[in-house]
XYZ file of C-alpha atoms in Angstrom:
514
model
C 29.482 1.797 -32.055
C 32.137 -0.838 -31.394
C 34.136 1.460 -29.104
C 31.202 3.189 -27.413
C 29.602 2.017 -24.210
C 25.866 1.306 -24.322
C 23.970 0.458 -21.140
C 20.415 -0.808 -20.802
C 18.699 0.612 -17.721
C 15.754 -1.605 -16.714
C 13.226 0.499 -14.811
C 10.689 -1.155 -12.534
C 9.622 0.477 -9.244
C 11.979 3.430 -9.681
C 10.011 5.648 -12.065
C 11.772 8.937 -11.326
C 14.768 11.014 -12.291
C 15.528 12.601 -8.919
C 17.575 10.677 -6.343
C 18.115 7.813 -8.756
C 21.451 6.081 -8.261
C 21.202 3.783 -11.288
C 20.437 6.742 -13.526
C 23.447 8.638 -12.145
C 25.704 5.637 -12.667
C 24.633 5.222 -16.284
C 25.257 8.904 -16.985
C 28.773 8.668 -15.547
C 29.610 5.379 -17.233
C 27.969 5.150 -20.645
C 28.039 6.941 -23.973
C 24.504 5.789 -24.729
C 21.754 4.680 -22.387
C 18.594 2.719 -23.198
C 15.978 3.291 -20.451
C 13.633 0.311 -20.692
C 10.283 -0.508 -19.111
C 8.611 -3.885 -19.636
C 4.946 -4.647 -19.095
C 5.439 -8.100 -17.627
C 2.466 -10.381 -18.408
C 2.953 -12.097 -15.047
C 1.671 -8.908 -13.379
C -1.739 -9.619 -14.867
C -2.145 -13.252 -13.814
C -4.053 -14.533 -10.787
C -2.817 -14.292 -7.213
C -1.077 -17.269 -5.644
C -3.782 -18.711 -3.400
C -7.206 -17.425 -4.441
C -6.604 -16.555 -8.099
C -7.689 -12.945 -7.758
C -6.361 -10.540 -10.409
C -2.870 -9.325 -9.485
C -3.337 -5.790 -10.820
C -6.594 -3.861 -10.671
C -7.770 -0.895 -12.744
C -6.731 1.876 -10.350
C -3.127 0.772 -9.915
C -2.805 0.085 -13.625
C -4.040 3.578 -14.502
C -1.618 5.053 -11.946
C 1.208 2.999 -13.471
C 0.360 4.079 -17.019
C 0.334 7.718 -15.879
C 3.733 7.201 -14.268
C 5.196 5.616 -17.406
C 3.933 8.500 -19.532
C 5.397 10.985 -17.066
C 8.848 9.422 -16.926
C 8.930 9.185 -20.739
C 8.106 12.906 -21.003
C 10.856 13.744 -18.499
C 13.405 11.652 -20.365
C 12.428 13.190 -23.713
C 12.842 16.699 -22.304
C 16.429 15.821 -21.380
C 17.525 14.232 -24.651
C 16.642 10.629 -23.929
C 13.529 8.467 -24.236
C 11.840 5.495 -22.623
C 11.745 2.269 -24.602
C 8.555 0.377 -23.768
C 8.014 -3.303 -24.458
C 5.461 -5.943 -23.534
C 6.993 -9.198 -22.348
C 9.057 -10.800 -19.619
C 11.972 -8.463 -18.787
C 14.592 -11.202 -18.982
C 13.445 -12.090 -22.501
C 13.098 -8.479 -23.636
C 16.583 -7.646 -22.343
C 18.035 -10.597 -24.242
C 16.330 -9.486 -27.453
C 17.583 -5.912 -27.017
C 21.156 -7.043 -26.462
C 20.979 -8.986 -29.726
C 19.388 -6.059 -31.564
C 21.918 -3.494 -30.344
C 24.882 -5.755 -30.997
C 27.133 -4.159 -28.409
C 25.920 -3.673 -24.839
C 28.361 -3.061 -22.017
C 26.017 -3.589 -19.092
C 22.452 -3.950 -17.897
C 21.605 -1.946 -14.777
C 18.635 -2.004 -12.396
C 17.583 -1.311 -8.835
C 17.281 -4.370 -6.614
C 13.856 -5.245 -5.240
C 12.645 -7.274 -2.250
C 9.585 -9.189 -3.472
C 10.344 -12.808 -4.477
C 8.669 -12.320 -7.870
C 10.888 -9.306 -8.577
C 13.969 -11.201 -7.467
C 13.025 -13.998 -9.846
C 13.096 -11.434 -12.662
C 16.514 -10.245 -11.473
C 17.884 -13.794 -11.551
C 16.501 -14.229 -15.049
C 18.158 -11.016 -16.255
C 21.448 -12.033 -14.639
C 21.313 -15.438 -16.327
C 20.665 -13.889 -19.744
C 23.484 -11.384 -19.274
C 25.860 -14.114 -18.122
C 25.107 -16.190 -21.209
C 25.634 -13.162 -23.456
C 28.730 -11.988 -21.556
C 27.177 -8.654 -20.541
C 27.929 -7.143 -17.115
C 25.187 -6.424 -14.570
C 25.172 -3.389 -12.287
C 22.674 -3.047 -9.447
C 21.836 -0.562 -6.686
C 19.622 -0.442 -3.629
C 17.353 2.574 -3.776
C 13.845 1.951 -2.401
C 14.248 2.771 1.287
C 15.018 5.772 3.473
C 17.944 4.031 5.149
C 20.209 2.204 2.746
C 20.496 -1.531 3.328
C 24.271 -1.249 3.728
C 23.929 1.459 6.400
C 21.742 -0.491 8.820
C 23.261 -0.907 12.314
C 22.989 -4.690 12.085
C 25.766 -6.952 10.877
C 23.335 -8.880 8.706
C 19.615 -8.741 7.863
C 19.229 -11.995 9.794
C 19.776 -9.858 12.904
C 17.009 -7.422 12.015
C 14.814 -7.044 15.130
C 11.388 -8.659 14.944
C 9.819 -5.659 16.696
C 9.492 -2.333 14.881
C 10.309 -0.139 17.881
C 13.661 -1.864 18.365
C 14.440 -1.355 14.678
C 13.397 2.303 14.756
C 15.436 3.143 17.855
C 18.508 1.444 16.401
C 18.441 3.194 13.031
C 17.583 6.578 14.530
C 20.476 6.402 16.972
C 23.097 4.634 14.847
C 22.045 4.894 11.217
C 22.317 7.709 8.696
C 20.217 8.846 5.771
C 22.271 9.326 2.625
C 22.030 12.663 0.784
C 19.628 13.060 -2.125
C 21.111 12.752 -5.604
C 20.152 15.690 -7.862
C 18.064 15.391 -11.003
C 20.344 15.301 -14.071
C 19.991 18.163 -16.528
C 20.904 16.553 -19.845
C 20.876 12.791 -20.331
C 22.872 10.452 -22.539
C 20.889 9.633 -25.698
C 19.785 6.338 -27.151
C 22.448 4.790 -29.412
C 22.263 6.426 -32.849
C 21.432 4.269 -35.834
C 20.169 1.447 -33.623
C 16.707 1.513 -35.136
C 15.159 1.312 -31.692
C 11.439 1.948 -31.740
C 10.284 3.643 -28.537
C 7.242 1.359 -28.370
C 3.701 2.396 -27.481
C 2.432 2.600 -23.916
C -0.439 0.103 -23.906
C -3.990 0.953 -22.923
C -5.753 -0.831 -20.058
C -7.835 -2.715 -22.604
C -4.689 -3.993 -24.329
C -3.611 -5.368 -20.944
C -6.998 -7.074 -20.473
C -8.093 -4.552 -17.860
C -10.927 -2.041 -17.718
C -10.305 1.685 -17.510
C -10.497 3.060 -13.974
C -13.499 5.313 -13.358
C -12.801 8.279 -11.109
C -15.249 8.693 -8.226
C -15.770 12.301 -7.081
C -15.862 11.110 -3.449
C -12.348 9.698 -3.609
C -9.784 10.736 -1.014
C -7.130 9.946 -3.639
C -7.953 12.024 -6.741
C -4.367 11.925 -7.997
C -2.511 10.807 -11.112
C 0.692 8.829 -11.256
C 4.124 10.159 -12.103
C 7.130 11.914 -10.621
C 5.888 15.388 -11.523
C 2.581 14.751 -9.750
C 4.398 13.351 -6.710
C 6.628 16.402 -6.411
C 3.620 18.686 -6.852
C 1.798 16.832 -4.074
C 4.741 17.322 -1.705
C 4.897 21.008 -2.607
C 1.184 21.318 -1.848
C 1.180 19.313 1.388
C 4.346 20.834 2.826
C 4.931 24.281 1.455
C 1.643 25.582 0.011
C -0.770 24.536 2.761
C 1.398 23.602 5.782
C -0.805 20.512 6.098
C 2.241 18.562 7.261
C 2.279 20.711 10.430
C -0.849 18.883 11.618
C -0.145 15.463 10.080
C -0.118 13.402 13.282
C -3.357 15.023 14.412
C -5.213 14.453 11.130
C -3.666 11.230 9.781
C -6.557 9.085 11.038
C -9.040 11.056 8.967
C -11.360 9.438 6.461
C -12.669 12.111 4.092
C -10.786 14.324 1.638
C -7.266 14.329 0.214
C -5.395 16.342 2.865
C -5.897 14.381 6.099
C -2.671 12.504 5.247
C 0.275 12.861 2.882
C -1.038 10.355 0.290
C 2.582 9.706 -0.765
C 2.178 5.908 -0.622
C 1.179 5.234 -4.241
C 4.068 7.309 -5.610
C 6.463 5.636 -3.162
C 5.284 2.191 -4.277
C 6.247 2.888 -7.900
C 9.332 4.877 -6.989
C 7.936 8.129 -8.400
C 9.205 9.870 -5.292
C 12.217 9.017 -3.171
C 11.801 8.510 0.591
C 15.119 10.329 1.014
C 13.728 13.337 -0.839
C 10.691 13.380 1.482
C 13.067 13.191 4.457
C 15.194 16.020 3.050
C 12.109 18.187 2.585
C 10.886 17.418 6.112
C 14.223 18.510 7.528
C 14.127 21.663 5.422
C 10.563 22.380 6.560
C 11.536 21.867 10.203
C 14.457 24.241 9.761
C 12.543 26.951 7.923
C 9.067 26.716 9.458
C 8.341 24.417 12.392
C 9.434 21.117 13.887
C 7.054 19.008 15.949
C 5.675 15.521 16.493
C 3.592 16.140 13.371
C 6.580 16.556 11.084
C 8.497 13.755 12.801
C 5.564 11.409 12.304
C 6.023 11.489 8.538
C 9.520 10.088 9.109
C 8.079 7.616 11.617
C 5.783 6.242 8.903
C 8.605 6.133 6.352
C 10.490 3.999 8.872
C 7.547 1.585 9.043
C 7.782 1.291 5.274
C 11.539 0.651 5.542
C 10.951 -1.916 8.247
C 8.539 -3.963 6.169
C 10.975 -3.858 3.226
C 13.750 -5.242 5.399
C 11.412 -7.795 7.009
C 10.595 -8.938 3.471
C 14.286 -9.198 2.667
C 14.892 -11.172 5.864
C 12.031 -13.656 5.580
C 11.440 -13.950 1.821
C 8.679 -16.415 0.948
C 7.677 -16.804 4.597
C 5.875 -13.466 4.213
C 3.247 -15.352 2.206
C 3.023 -18.521 4.311
C -0.311 -19.166 6.005
C 1.541 -19.679 9.325
C 3.289 -16.328 8.963
C 6.614 -15.340 10.468
C 5.803 -16.970 13.801
C 5.058 -20.404 12.297
C 1.736 -20.291 14.143
C -1.036 -22.715 13.160
C -4.462 -21.070 13.249
C -7.600 -22.807 11.896
C -8.415 -20.137 9.330
C -11.700 -20.457 7.453
C -12.160 -20.051 3.708
C -15.913 -19.366 3.681
C -16.497 -17.647 0.332
C -19.902 -16.352 1.394
C -18.323 -14.450 4.280
C -15.428 -13.313 2.088
C -17.749 -12.017 -0.633
C -19.790 -10.081 1.925
C -16.544 -8.530 3.236
C -15.066 -7.586 -0.119
C -18.349 -6.243 -1.482
C -19.082 -4.107 1.579
C -22.264 -5.840 2.709
C -21.291 -7.299 6.086
C -24.007 -5.334 7.873
C -21.306 -3.512 9.867
C -21.420 0.013 8.404
C -17.866 1.107 9.238
C -16.454 -2.008 7.557
C -18.793 -1.722 4.586
C -18.015 1.957 3.978
C -14.284 1.269 3.856
C -14.637 -1.745 1.587
C -16.854 0.145 -0.833
C -14.423 3.053 -0.915
C -11.658 0.614 -1.815
C -13.703 -1.042 -4.565
C -14.741 2.269 -6.118
C -11.490 4.252 -5.800
C -8.576 1.873 -5.161
C -7.840 3.682 -1.915
C -8.606 3.285 1.772
C -7.309 5.191 4.778
C -4.781 3.637 7.133
C -7.434 3.597 9.852
C -9.820 1.790 7.541
C -7.224 -0.796 6.507
C -6.474 -1.717 10.098
C -10.160 -2.142 10.872
C -11.242 -4.196 7.865
C -8.176 -6.436 8.274
C -8.976 -7.003 11.925
C -12.604 -7.725 11.032
C -11.654 -10.321 8.403
C -9.093 -12.119 10.536
C -10.438 -11.739 14.075
C -14.218 -11.384 13.687
C -14.758 -13.571 10.617
C -11.758 -15.849 11.185
C -10.962 -15.962 7.471
C -7.569 -16.800 5.983
C -5.607 -13.554 6.135
C -4.254 -14.222 2.645
C -7.752 -13.723 1.214
C -7.664 -10.148 2.462
C -4.054 -9.578 1.437
C -4.741 -10.750 -2.117
C -7.886 -8.613 -2.381
C -5.845 -5.595 -1.301
C -3.119 -6.594 -3.782
C -5.705 -6.520 -6.547
C -7.378 -3.210 -5.736
C -4.987 -0.912 -3.884
C -3.569 1.895 -6.001
C -0.615 2.026 -3.585
C 0.003 -1.711 -3.265
C 3.513 -2.508 -2.095
C 4.240 -6.195 -1.561
C 6.225 -5.810 1.662
C 3.923 -3.246 3.269
C 0.729 -5.051 2.298
C 1.742 -8.520 3.385
C 3.673 -7.232 6.409
C 0.599 -5.361 7.631
C -1.717 -8.332 7.046
C 0.626 -10.629 8.988
C 0.665 -8.030 11.750
C -3.123 -7.831 11.791
C -3.509 -11.610 11.762
C -1.259 -11.921 14.820
C 1.411 -13.943 13.029
C 3.804 -11.165 12.040
C 5.767 -8.452 13.794
C 3.250 -7.409 16.437
C 4.611 -7.886 19.979
C 1.083 -7.708 21.442
C -0.992 -10.877 21.697
C -4.547 -10.982 20.396
C -4.777 -7.416 19.108
C -8.337 -6.898 17.893
C -10.225 -3.792 16.806
C -13.724 -3.079 18.079
C -15.619 -2.064 14.952
C -18.288 -0.067 16.768
C -15.853 1.811 18.998
C -13.599 2.545 16.029
C -16.515 3.856 14.000
C -17.671 6.097 16.831
C -14.113 7.285 17.572
C -13.153 8.182 14.005
C -16.511 8.847 12.349
C -18.502 10.056 15.330
C -21.280 11.763 13.377
C -21.385 9.056 10.686
C -20.494 11.367 7.797
C -18.023 8.888 6.301
C -20.413 5.933 6.497
C -23.241 7.894 4.901
C -20.897 8.983 2.106
C -20.132 5.408 1.056
C -23.232 3.516 2.216
C -26.098 5.559 0.758
C -28.696 3.083 2.062
C -27.994 4.528 5.509
C -28.229 8.216 4.620
C -31.506 8.550 6.460
C -29.919 7.702 9.825
C -28.552 10.701 11.655
C -25.425 10.961 13.770
C -23.528 8.055 15.268
C -26.577 5.792 15.192
C -25.550 4.983 11.617
C -22.871 2.647 13.001
C -25.436 0.324 14.627
C -28.627 0.367 12.549
C -29.701 -3.027 13.930
C -30.248 -1.420 17.368
C -32.776 1.139 16.113
C -36.455 0.831 16.868
C -38.911 -0.141 14.165
C -40.196 3.427 13.967
C -36.665 4.808 13.628
C -35.879 2.344 10.856
C -39.107 3.235 9.085
C -38.384 6.946 9.426
C -34.920 6.321 7.945
C -36.456 4.383 5.052
C -34.394 1.374 6.028
C -35.509 -2.233 6.127
C -32.922 -4.595 7.551
C -32.206 -7.601 5.327
C -33.871 -5.831 2.414
C -32.265 -2.439 1.881
C -29.259 -3.184 4.131
C -28.108 -6.462 5.719
C -28.020 -7.317 9.394
C -24.495 -8.012 10.716
C -23.086 -11.308 9.480
C -21.285 -11.662 12.814
C -21.562 -10.084 16.256
C -18.651 -9.469 18.619
C -19.258 -9.375 22.395
C -17.178 -6.240 22.888
C -19.525 -4.232 20.677
C -22.167 -4.304 23.400
C -20.130 -1.888 25.520
C -20.657 0.766 22.857
C -24.275 0.144 21.970
C -25.603 -0.183 25.525
C -26.297 3.530 25.690
C -28.842 3.067 22.899
C -30.435 -0.040 24.404
C -33.182 -0.232 26.990
C -31.632 -3.050 28.968
C -28.656 -5.383 29.139
C -28.530 -8.580 31.149
C -26.212 -11.560 31.421
C -27.893 -14.805 30.440
C -25.471 -17.520 31.477
C -27.679 -20.150 29.921
C -26.450 -18.973 26.512
C -22.766 -19.790 27.052
C -22.011 -16.506 28.758
C -23.280 -14.443 25.857
C -24.478 -10.909 26.347
C -28.170 -10.551 25.539
C -29.373 -7.077 24.641
C -32.877 -5.717 24.157
C -33.645 -2.699 22.047
C -37.089 -1.165 21.767
C -37.952 -3.592 19.018
C -35.830 -6.710 19.134
C -33.541 -8.921 21.227
C -29.909 -9.387 20.085
C -27.349 -11.940 21.172
C -23.682 -10.955 21.045
C -21.963 -14.322 20.966
C -18.713 -14.684 22.830
């Protein structure tokens, strides 16, 4: 033992064997390797501003699946995963003492400030115990060191400029193969593998699968690779990706890679490699390119996070812009519970609450509604997403919320989504709304997006009573009137009401405040 080299490999958001640089380094360098995963209690505390749970049931179940999967893969190759509950920096220190002779501790570097705090803690412990630290960068398509910018401080603040620069001057590194046989745990060390805890042991409830979910998947590298095989090679669904990616129902309207990417169960470089192979062997088009385009958005938010650090979480955002955000809990509760009275918003929010997933189209709309229509603090929405999303990634989540709030990386001023137009554009016949808002199942077609404009007889026929079986909208936006006028008898400007648009339906008068 005294002459052998033992390395502890701390896994975090890199739960895979393929294209794993730290894993390759340990296999080249060590005689014995201790793969370690720690269930950090800080992941189950409250969020920073509104004390919402940090980790919800769907992401926790996906994580537990992923841990079980990576342990099975390690066992099949002569290794194992050591699982502990505790702060990684403390667990690593205890393991070094227990093993007696550790040459190095290795891990992939992360971007989120909380993850970097862990890294500093591990470095401090290793420094005190005279153990070397080895780190790699492995979470993005383009490696940090290969970016065509001298320093991250020169990262463009507009995505398109970033994308054009990396596509013209950058390079994607080749995928590292999956090792066949792995170095074992140190013999005679008495290391107990440690049980993988249940949700209940982590003070969380077990996730309940909803048959309507567009994300009926389990966590883990093997499931991620199977999903890519299905989406690319078995069904050719990737050949229509750009055309279908704004869908709302079913698993195959988009790749659904995001949750596996967030935990590192699949490598973005492997997805890129498979896209290039698919384009070579089958077809290349805007559809296949658009998968890479979205991977570049993910890269961009990672590098924005690395550039700005804690400013990603500041109420003023990256632009240091003061906006009088509200913190009305009544409005926030209506939003998060899917009872705003705006069916397209409510359907998306209920899908999120019941499945941990929401489409990209839905996320953009509910974020715009919270920040632009309700005027609520964008961090309320970001922290709710952090809690519930199965695919939560700190940089992508907070980067997108900053973008939506108009204080991030969006070059356009005052971008705002029209909830009625969006509902009619992407759920024209109302199938999605009726799937998630059963109170509205009696309303046919696109009328389901504006139940407050229906006549009394239509509401009665639909077995709907506004304010009783379904709420009236908690807010009205003036631009909605352009898309409900076709269902209204008359529209007239009444300048005595501050320029508001006043609309009459067959049963009631509505004011769309400006």
